[in-house]
PDB file of C-alpha atoms in Angstrom:
ATOM      1  CA  UNK A   1      -0.561  -0.052  -0.397  1.00  0.00           C
ATOM      2  CA  UNK A   2       1.267   3.742  -0.984  1.00  0.00           C
ATOM      3  CA  UNK A   3       3.434   2.172  -3.288  1.00  0.00           C
ATOM      4  CA  UNK A   4       3.919   2.783  -6.976  1.00  0.00           C
ATOM      5  CA  UNK A   5       6.114   0.682  -9.577  1.00  0.00           C
ATOM      6  CA  UNK A   6       7.832   2.497 -12.237  1.00  0.00           C
ATOM      7  CA  UNK A   7      11.012   2.158 -14.756  1.00  0.00           C
ATOM      8  CA  UNK A   8      12.942   4.295 -16.423  1.00  0.00           C
ATOM      9  CA  UNK A   9      12.994   1.659 -19.168  1.00  0.00           C
ATOM     10  CA  UNK A  10      16.097  -1.084 -18.229  1.00  0.00           C
ATOM     11  CA  UNK A  11      15.066  -1.415 -14.368  1.00  0.00           C
ATOM     12  CA  UNK A  12      12.008  -0.660 -12.653  1.00  0.00           C
ATOM     13  CA  UNK A  13      11.893  -0.068  -9.300  1.00  0.00           C
ATOM     14  CA  UNK A  14       8.881   0.875  -6.106  1.00  0.00           C
ATOM     15  CA  UNK A  15       8.513   4.836  -5.529  1.00  0.00           C
ATOM     16  CA  UNK A  16       5.887   6.355  -2.977  1.00  0.00           C
ATOM     17  CA  UNK A  17       2.676   7.768  -3.433  1.00  0.00           C
ATOM     18  CA  UNK A  18       2.985  11.395  -1.965  1.00  0.00           C
ATOM     19  CA  UNK A  19       0.624  12.775   0.383  1.00  0.00           C
ATOM     20  CA  UNK A  20      -1.982  15.164  -0.853  1.00  0.00           C
ATOM     21  CA  UNK A  21      -4.960  16.243  -0.125  1.00  0.00           C
ATOM     22  CA  UNK A  22      -7.292  18.858   1.256  1.00  0.00           C
ATOM     23  CA  UNK A  23      -6.636  20.226   5.222  1.00  0.00           C
ATOM     24  CA  UNK A  24      -9.127  22.694   7.030  1.00  0.00           C
ATOM     25  CA  UNK A  25      -7.086  25.167   8.661  1.00  0.00           C
ATOM     26  CA  UNK A  26      -9.609  26.940  10.843  1.00  0.00           C
ATOM     27  CA  UNK A  27     -13.045  28.845  10.769  1.00  0.00           C
ATOM     28  CA  UNK A  28     -13.219  32.237  11.237  1.00  0.00           C
ATOM     29  CA  UNK A  29     -16.735  33.484  12.023  1.00  0.00           C
ATOM     30  CA  UNK A  30     -17.402  37.167  11.339  1.00  0.00           C
ATOM     31  CA  UNK A  31     -20.863  37.525  13.177  1.00  0.00           C
ATOM     32  CA  UNK A  32     -18.723  40.520  15.291  1.00  0.00           C
ATOM     33  CA  UNK A  33     -15.449  42.229  16.016  1.00  0.00           C
ATOM     34  CA  UNK A  34     -13.760  44.335  13.246  1.00  0.00           C
ATOM     35  CA  UNK A  35     -11.292  41.618  12.489  1.00  0.00           C
ATOM     36  CA  UNK A  36     -10.647  37.222  12.724  1.00  0.00           C
ATOM     37  CA  UNK A  37      -7.057  35.525  12.721  1.00  0.00           C
ATOM     38  CA  UNK A  38      -6.079  31.796  12.528  1.00  0.00           C
ATOM     39  CA  UNK A  39      -3.034  32.131  14.032  1.00  0.00           C
ATOM     40  CA  UNK A  40      -0.090  28.887  14.125  1.00  0.00           C
ATOM     41  CA  UNK A  41      -0.215  28.094  10.796  1.00  0.00           C
ATOM     42  CA  UNK A  42       2.094  26.304   8.613  1.00  0.00           C
ATOM     43  CA  UNK A  43       2.710  27.619   4.969  1.00  0.00           C
ATOM     44  CA  UNK A  44       5.700  25.060   4.146  1.00  0.00           C
ATOM     45  CA  UNK A  45       3.710  22.109   2.593  1.00  0.00           C
ATOM     46  CA  UNK A  46       0.973  23.953   0.987  1.00  0.00           C
ATOM     47  CA  UNK A  47       0.838  25.511  -2.453  1.00  0.00           C
ATOM     48  CA  UNK A  48      -2.771  26.538  -2.295  1.00  0.00           C
ATOM     49  CA  UNK A  49      -5.183  27.938   0.333  1.00  0.00           C
ATOM     50  CA  UNK A  50      -8.424  28.505   0.023  1.00  0.00           C
ATOM     51  CA  UNK A  51     -11.132  30.865   1.727  1.00  0.00           C
ATOM     52  CA  UNK A  52     -14.209  30.400   1.292  1.00  0.00           C
ATOM     53  CA  UNK A  53     -16.201  33.315   2.698  1.00  0.00           C
ATOM     54  CA  UNK A  54     -19.566  32.270   3.668  1.00  0.00           C
ATOM     55  CA  UNK A  55     -22.581  35.688   3.315  1.00  0.00           C
ATOM     56  CA  UNK A  56     -19.781  37.999   5.417  1.00  0.00           C
ATOM     57  CA  UNK A  57     -21.559  41.415   6.016  1.00  0.00           C
ATOM     58  CA  UNK A  58     -21.171  44.522   8.139  1.00  0.00           C
ATOM     59  CA  UNK A  59     -23.185  46.796  10.202  1.00  0.00           C
ATOM     60  CA  UNK A  60     -20.912  50.296   8.772  1.00  0.00           C
ATOM     61  CA  UNK A  61     -23.665  52.824   6.704  1.00  0.00           C
ATOM     62  CA  UNK A  62     -21.649  52.350   3.925  1.00  0.00           C
ATOM     63  CA  UNK A  63     -19.972  50.204   1.303  1.00  0.00           C
ATOM     64  CA  UNK A  64     -16.723  48.514   2.164  1.00  0.00           C
ATOM     65  CA  UNK A  65     -14.276  46.210   0.725  1.00  0.00           C
ATOM     66  CA  UNK A  66     -13.364  42.747   2.409  1.00  0.00           C
ATOM     67  CA  UNK A  67     -10.015  42.146   2.969  1.00  0.00           C
ATOM     68  CA  UNK A  68      -7.697  39.671   3.672  1.00  0.00           C
ATOM     69  CA  UNK A  69      -3.692  40.042   5.237  1.00  0.00           C
ATOM     70  CA  UNK A  70      -1.545  36.570   4.614  1.00  0.00           C
ATOM     71  CA  UNK A  71       1.357  35.784   6.753  1.00  0.00           C
ATOM     72  CA  UNK A  72       1.548  38.770   8.401  1.00  0.00           C
ATOM     73  CA  UNK A  73       0.937  40.978   6.138  1.00  0.00           C
ATOM     74  CA  UNK A  74      -1.798  43.889   5.127  1.00  0.00           C
ATOM     75  CA  UNK A  75      -5.071  43.724   5.206  1.00  0.00           C
ATOM     76  CA  UNK A  76      -5.138  43.857   1.314  1.00  0.00           C
ATOM     77  CA  UNK A  77      -9.150  44.586  -0.455  1.00  0.00           C
ATOM     78  CA  UNK A  78     -10.496  41.410  -2.615  1.00  0.00           C
ATOM     79  CA  UNK A  79     -13.728  41.770  -4.512  1.00  0.00           C
ATOM     80  CA  UNK A  80     -16.655  44.506  -4.596  1.00  0.00           C
ATOM     81  CA  UNK A  81     -17.681  46.693  -1.553  1.00  0.00           C
ATOM     82  CA  UNK A  82     -20.754  45.255   0.010  1.00  0.00           C
ATOM     83  CA  UNK A  83     -23.133  47.605   1.069  1.00  0.00           C
ATOM     84  CA  UNK A  84     -24.555  47.048   4.382  1.00  0.00           C
ATOM     85  CA  UNK A  85     -27.451  44.708   5.253  1.00  0.00           C
ATOM     86  CA  UNK A  86     -25.681  43.194   1.665  1.00  0.00           C
ATOM     87  CA  UNK A  87     -23.183  39.935   1.835  1.00  0.00           C
ATOM     88  CA  UNK A  88     -20.205  38.767   0.417  1.00  0.00           C
ATOM     89  CA  UNK A  89     -20.571  35.670  -0.610  1.00  0.00           C
ATOM     90  CA  UNK A  90     -17.230  34.021  -2.755  1.00  0.00           C
ATOM     91  CA  UNK A  91     -13.801  32.088  -2.806  1.00  0.00           C
ATOM     92  CA  UNK A  92     -10.975  33.582  -2.715  1.00  0.00           C
ATOM     93  CA  UNK A  93      -7.959  31.156  -3.439  1.00  0.00           C
ATOM     94  CA  UNK A  94      -4.374  31.610  -3.344  1.00  0.00           C
ATOM     95  CA  UNK A  95      -1.263  30.354  -5.240  1.00  0.00           C
ATOM     96  CA  UNK A  96       1.354  30.544  -2.144  1.00  0.00           C
ATOM     97  CA  UNK A  97       4.274  30.070  -4.869  1.00  0.00           C
ATOM     98  CA  UNK A  98       2.955  32.670  -7.117  1.00  0.00           C
ATOM     99  CA  UNK A  99       1.963  35.250  -4.662  1.00  0.00           C
ATOM    100  CA  UNK A 100      -1.152  35.312  -7.466  1.00  0.00           C
ATOM    101  CA  UNK A 101      -4.611  34.946  -5.965  1.00  0.00           C
ATOM    102  CA  UNK A 102      -8.202  35.586  -6.880  1.00  0.00           C
ATOM    103  CA  UNK A 103     -11.185  36.391  -5.444  1.00  0.00           C
ATOM    104  CA  UNK A 104     -15.148  34.851  -7.457  1.00  0.00           C
ATOM    105  CA  UNK A 105     -17.318  36.904  -6.272  1.00  0.00           C
ATOM    106  CA  UNK A 106     -21.447  36.926  -5.535  1.00  0.00           C
ATOM    107  CA  UNK A 107     -21.835  40.868  -3.802  1.00  0.00           C
ATOM    108  CA  UNK A 108     -24.757  42.757  -2.683  1.00  0.00           C
ATOM    109  CA  UNK A 109     -26.845  40.073  -1.564  1.00  0.00           C
ATOM    110  CA  UNK A 110     -29.272  40.156   1.464  1.00  0.00           C
ATOM    111  CA  UNK A 111     -27.716  36.768   3.497  1.00  0.00           C
ATOM    112  CA  UNK A 112     -29.741  33.411   2.367  1.00  0.00           C
ATOM    113  CA  UNK A 113     -31.887  32.955   5.743  1.00  0.00           C
ATOM    114  CA  UNK A 114     -33.109  29.462   4.831  1.00  0.00           C
ATOM    115  CA  UNK A 115     -33.837  27.413   1.325  1.00  0.00           C
ATOM    116  CA  UNK A 116     -30.685  28.154  -1.495  1.00  0.00           C
ATOM    117  CA  UNK A 117     -31.489  30.787  -3.524  1.00  0.00           C
ATOM    118  CA  UNK A 118     -29.403  31.282  -6.774  1.00  0.00           C
ATOM    119  CA  UNK A 119     -26.849  34.442  -6.135  1.00  0.00           C
ATOM    120  CA  UNK A 120     -25.688  36.949  -9.727  1.00  0.00           C
ATOM    121  CA  UNK A 121     -24.233  39.386 -10.419  1.00  0.00           C
ATOM    122  CA  UNK A 122     -20.565  37.645 -10.218  1.00  0.00           C
ATOM    123  CA  UNK A 123     -17.029  39.310 -10.470  1.00  0.00           C
ATOM    124  CA  UNK A 124     -13.141  38.230 -10.792  1.00  0.00           C
ATOM    125  CA  UNK A 125     -11.110  40.021  -9.068  1.00  0.00           C
ATOM    126  CA  UNK A 126      -7.035  39.198  -9.009  1.00  0.00           C
ATOM    127  CA  UNK A 127      -4.980  39.800  -6.557  1.00  0.00           C
ATOM    128  CA  UNK A 128      -0.799  39.645  -7.461  1.00  0.00           C
ATOM    129  CA  UNK A 129       2.033  39.924  -4.926  1.00  0.00           C
ATOM    130  CA  UNK A 130       0.563  39.745  -1.575  1.00  0.00           C
ATOM    131  CA  UNK A 131       3.785  38.273  -0.424  1.00  0.00           C
ATOM    132  CA  UNK A 132       7.363  37.200  -1.700  1.00  0.00           C
ATOM    133  CA  UNK A 133       8.209  33.402  -0.684  1.00  0.00           C
ATOM    134  CA  UNK A 134       5.206  32.271   1.821  1.00  0.00           C
ATOM    135  CA  UNK A 135       5.730  29.185   1.018  1.00  0.00           C
ATOM    136  CA  UNK A 136       8.448  29.214   3.621  1.00  0.00           C
ATOM    137  CA  UNK A 137       6.143  30.627   6.302  1.00  0.00           C
ATOM    138  CA  UNK A 138       6.362  27.922   9.298  1.00  0.00           C
ATOM    139  CA  UNK A 139       4.909  29.808  11.826  1.00  0.00           C
ATOM    140  CA  UNK A 140       1.727  32.885  10.852  1.00  0.00           C
ATOM    141  CA  UNK A 141      -1.196  33.385   9.665  1.00  0.00           C
ATOM    142  CA  UNK A 142      -4.422  34.438   7.985  1.00  0.00           C
ATOM    143  CA  UNK A 143      -7.156  37.570   8.936  1.00  0.00           C
ATOM    144  CA  UNK A 144      -9.944  38.710   7.645  1.00  0.00           C
ATOM    145  CA  UNK A 145     -11.682  42.365   8.040  1.00  0.00           C
ATOM    146  CA  UNK A 146     -13.592  45.050   6.141  1.00  0.00           C
ATOM    147  CA  UNK A 147     -12.309  47.884   4.864  1.00  0.00           C
ATOM    148  CA  UNK A 148     -12.393  50.618   7.539  1.00  0.00           C
ATOM    149  CA  UNK A 149     -12.142  48.983  10.531  1.00  0.00           C
ATOM    150  CA  UNK A 150     -15.913  48.209  10.634  1.00  0.00           C
ATOM    151  CA  UNK A 151     -17.385  45.802  12.441  1.00  0.00           C
ATOM    152  CA  UNK A 152     -18.907  42.584  10.890  1.00  0.00           C
ATOM    153  CA  UNK A 153     -22.259  41.051  11.913  1.00  0.00           C
ATOM    154  CA  UNK A 154     -22.407  37.758   9.621  1.00  0.00           C
ATOM    155  CA  UNK A 155     -21.305  35.176   8.337  1.00  0.00           C
ATOM    156  CA  UNK A 156     -17.573  32.392   8.624  1.00  0.00           C
ATOM    157  CA  UNK A 157     -15.032  32.446   6.419  1.00  0.00           C
ATOM    158  CA  UNK A 158     -13.917  28.823   5.933  1.00  0.00           C
ATOM    159  CA  UNK A 159     -10.420  28.098   5.643  1.00  0.00           C
ATOM    160  CA  UNK A 160      -8.637  25.409   3.821  1.00  0.00           C
ATOM    161  CA  UNK A 161      -4.611  24.173   2.609  1.00  0.00           C
ATOM    162  CA  UNK A 162      -4.428  22.469  -0.469  1.00  0.00           C
ATOM    163  CA  UNK A 163      -1.352  20.123  -1.113  1.00  0.00           C
TER     164      UNK A 163
END
């Protein structure tokens, strides 16, 4: 188990299957406070970070963009601004090797309180050079906040690491 047979054309040998997969790194509950953080993360074996933004909203009277900070870096705005009472739904994927992230977002919708609903009006936003050599970070964090330090009032962000 966990082995495969390989050959170079003249000789064969057993190789070991590399361990991979997706690991749940944590949940940032965004029902209060101005920022949420998951600490003590190890990125050394990861290639991608995946943030699932689930109905995150704020209570400020103006439109604000969600921001994400990786490995102690500054929180950088992603996506479109969200007005108070509406929420952000989307998936932010960040490549730790190239330092490029992309946020596919559907903003400007009221939170879904029961059942399911089609959420339209999606947009996509890319972000480059959030950090450098982030894959070498062995004791680090991720943070989520809205611009301007406004207070969260709904939702959560699930964070996964892909090997």
